[in-house]
């Protein structure tokens, strides 16, 4: 039976010590996105600039790595690494919902579409304030 898989961007603001990935990121945006996806009951993963596709329960150390500003080739390789990890966590008939910033979507979305994976990007085109509002309307 097809299911929905949520992919949520990591954020810059992190705890200063190791923690499960779902708790490591501490921005308001991440809190709201995490609350929203948890409320759906659907599986979810974090799109990490360093760790690629990250299980929310995996304990990781804080890090300082971003996709923004990386060369195009590095961002494309990051997207390929994420895409190559997806068969471990989803079936081809599943739908992917991206709660992700453009840097995380730019090269991943074409790979997903090329594989005929259904995707939804509900906050596409919204500024950060609008995204916070969108997430807050759905879960707070």
GROMACS .gro file of C-alpha atoms in nm:
model
  140
    1UNK     CA    1   0.000   0.000   0.000
    2UNK     CA    2   0.153   0.336  -0.099
    3UNK     CA    3   0.241   0.568   0.183
    4UNK     CA    4   0.355   0.926   0.222
    5UNK     CA    5   0.718   0.992   0.316
    6UNK     CA    6   0.811   1.338   0.445
    7UNK     CA    7   1.155   1.486   0.381
    8UNK     CA    8   1.238   1.784   0.604
    9UNK     CA    9   1.534   2.020   0.560
   10UNK     CA   10   1.791   2.048   0.832
   11UNK     CA   11   1.862   2.397   0.968
   12UNK     CA   12   2.170   2.587   1.083
   13UNK     CA   13   2.069   2.625   1.448
   14UNK     CA   14   2.165   2.316   1.649
   15UNK     CA   15   2.224   2.199   2.002
   16UNK     CA   16   2.587   2.208   2.115
   17UNK     CA   17   2.599   1.835   2.196
   18UNK     CA   18   2.514   1.504   2.032
   19UNK     CA   19   2.146   1.420   2.016
   20UNK     CA   20   1.894   1.231   1.805
   21UNK     CA   21   1.867   1.417   1.475
   22UNK     CA   22   1.502   1.500   1.541
   23UNK     CA   23   1.610   1.691   1.853
   24UNK     CA   24   1.943   1.833   1.732
   25UNK     CA   25   1.795   2.104   1.509
   26UNK     CA   26   1.646   2.382   1.721
   27UNK     CA   27   1.503   2.654   1.498
   28UNK     CA   28   1.139   2.760   1.518
   29UNK     CA   29   1.093   2.647   1.157
   30UNK     CA   30   1.226   2.298   1.234
   31UNK     CA   31   1.015   2.269   1.552
   32UNK     CA   32   0.702   2.346   1.350
   33UNK     CA   33   0.795   2.116   1.061
   34UNK     CA   34   0.880   1.834   1.303
   35UNK     CA   35   0.551   1.880   1.487
   36UNK     CA   36   0.357   1.879   1.163
   37UNK     CA   37   0.514   1.560   1.025
   38UNK     CA   38   0.493   1.379   1.357
   39UNK     CA   39   0.122   1.461   1.375
   40UNK     CA   40   0.065   1.296   1.036
   41UNK     CA   41   0.194   0.964   1.168
   42UNK     CA   42   0.380   0.915   0.839
   43UNK     CA   43   0.747   0.819   0.816
   44UNK     CA   44   0.986   1.112   0.785
   45UNK     CA   45   1.352   1.179   0.731
   46UNK     CA   46   1.578   1.480   0.754
   47UNK     CA   47   1.765   1.615   0.454
   48UNK     CA   48   2.104   1.690   0.605
   49UNK     CA   49   2.377   1.883   0.426
   50UNK     CA   50   2.634   1.657   0.593
   51UNK     CA   51   2.454   1.325   0.643
   52UNK     CA   52   2.229   1.327   0.332
   53UNK     CA   53   1.914   1.126   0.418
   54UNK     CA   54   1.904   1.112   0.796
   55UNK     CA   55   1.684   0.898   1.018
   56UNK     CA   56   1.534   1.126   1.286
   57UNK     CA   57   1.633   0.879   1.558
   58UNK     CA   58   2.000   0.864   1.462
   59UNK     CA   59   2.225   1.027   1.721
   60UNK     CA   60   2.463   1.273   1.559
   61UNK     CA   61   2.709   1.539   1.668
   62UNK     CA   62   2.643   1.903   1.584
   63UNK     CA   63   2.805   2.013   1.260
   64UNK     CA   64   2.850   2.326   1.054
   65UNK     CA   65   2.783   2.234   0.693
   66UNK     CA   66   2.538   2.387   0.446
   67UNK     CA   67   2.437   2.321   0.089
   68UNK     CA   68   2.402   2.692   0.023
   69UNK     CA   69   2.720   2.824  -0.133
   70UNK     CA   70   2.856   2.482  -0.230
   71UNK     CA   71   2.957   2.434  -0.594
   72UNK     CA   72   2.689   2.300  -0.827
   73UNK     CA   73   2.872   1.969  -0.868
   74UNK     CA   74   2.872   1.916  -0.489
   75UNK     CA   75   2.500   1.999  -0.464
   76UNK     CA   76   2.422   1.762  -0.750
   77UNK     CA   77   2.624   1.485  -0.583
   78UNK     CA   78   2.443   1.549  -0.255
   79UNK     CA   79   2.108   1.505  -0.435
   80UNK     CA   80   2.229   1.183  -0.597
   81UNK     CA   81   2.339   1.050  -0.255
   82UNK     CA   82   1.996   1.128  -0.108
   83UNK     CA   83   1.816   0.980  -0.408
   84UNK     CA   84   2.027   0.663  -0.392
   85UNK     CA   85   1.931   0.622  -0.023
   86UNK     CA   86   1.556   0.645  -0.081
   87UNK     CA   87   1.498   0.281  -0.190
   88UNK     CA   88   1.602   0.179   0.164
   89UNK     CA   89   1.313   0.374   0.317
   90UNK     CA   90   1.037   0.380   0.056
   91UNK     CA   91   0.869   0.194  -0.229
   92UNK     CA   92   0.850   0.340  -0.582
   93UNK     CA   93   0.472   0.382  -0.540
   94UNK     CA   94   0.512   0.599  -0.227
   95UNK     CA   95   0.467   0.974  -0.241
   96UNK     CA   96   0.735   1.215  -0.119
   97UNK     CA   97   0.634   1.540   0.048
   98UNK     CA   98   0.919   1.790   0.062
   99UNK     CA   99   0.924   2.037   0.349
  100UNK     CA  100   1.256   2.158   0.224
  101UNK     CA  101   1.431   2.476   0.126
  102UNK     CA  102   1.521   2.531  -0.239
  103UNK     CA  103   1.888   2.438  -0.187
  104UNK     CA  104   1.770   2.091  -0.084
  105UNK     CA  105   1.514   2.058  -0.363
  106UNK     CA  106   1.691   2.202  -0.668
  107UNK     CA  107   1.863   1.884  -0.787
  108UNK     CA  108   1.662   1.628  -0.588
  109UNK     CA  109   1.324   1.709  -0.744
  110UNK     CA  110   1.438   1.635  -1.102
  111UNK     CA  111   1.576   1.297  -0.987
  112UNK     CA  112   1.246   1.211  -0.816
  113UNK     CA  113   1.042   1.319  -1.117
  114UNK     CA  114   1.276   1.129  -1.350
  115UNK     CA  115   1.203   0.814  -1.150
  116UNK     CA  116   0.827   0.884  -1.168
  117UNK     CA  117   0.806   0.927  -0.791
  118UNK     CA  118   0.505   1.132  -0.691
  119UNK     CA  119   0.608   1.447  -0.508
  120UNK     CA  120   0.437   1.733  -0.333
  121UNK     CA  121   0.606   2.059  -0.234
  122UNK     CA  122   0.333   2.231  -0.032
  123UNK     CA  123   0.538   2.535   0.071
  124UNK     CA  124   0.706   2.598  -0.265
  125UNK     CA  125   0.733   2.969  -0.336
  126UNK     CA  126   0.661   3.075   0.023
  127UNK     CA  127   0.902   3.295   0.217
  128UNK     CA  128   1.019   3.182   0.561
  129UNK     CA  129   0.750   3.381   0.742
  130UNK     CA  130   0.482   3.234   0.517
  131UNK     CA  131   0.623   2.886   0.574
  132UNK     CA  132   0.606   2.934   0.950
  133UNK     CA  133   0.245   3.048   0.913
  134UNK     CA  134   0.161   2.753   0.686
  135UNK     CA  135   0.313   2.505   0.931
  136UNK     CA  136   0.151   2.678   1.228
  137UNK     CA  137  -0.194   2.658   1.069
  138UNK     CA  138  -0.155   2.284   1.034
  139UNK     CA  139   0.010   2.209   1.367
  140UNK     CA  140   0.113   2.411   1.669
   0.00000   0.00000   0.00000
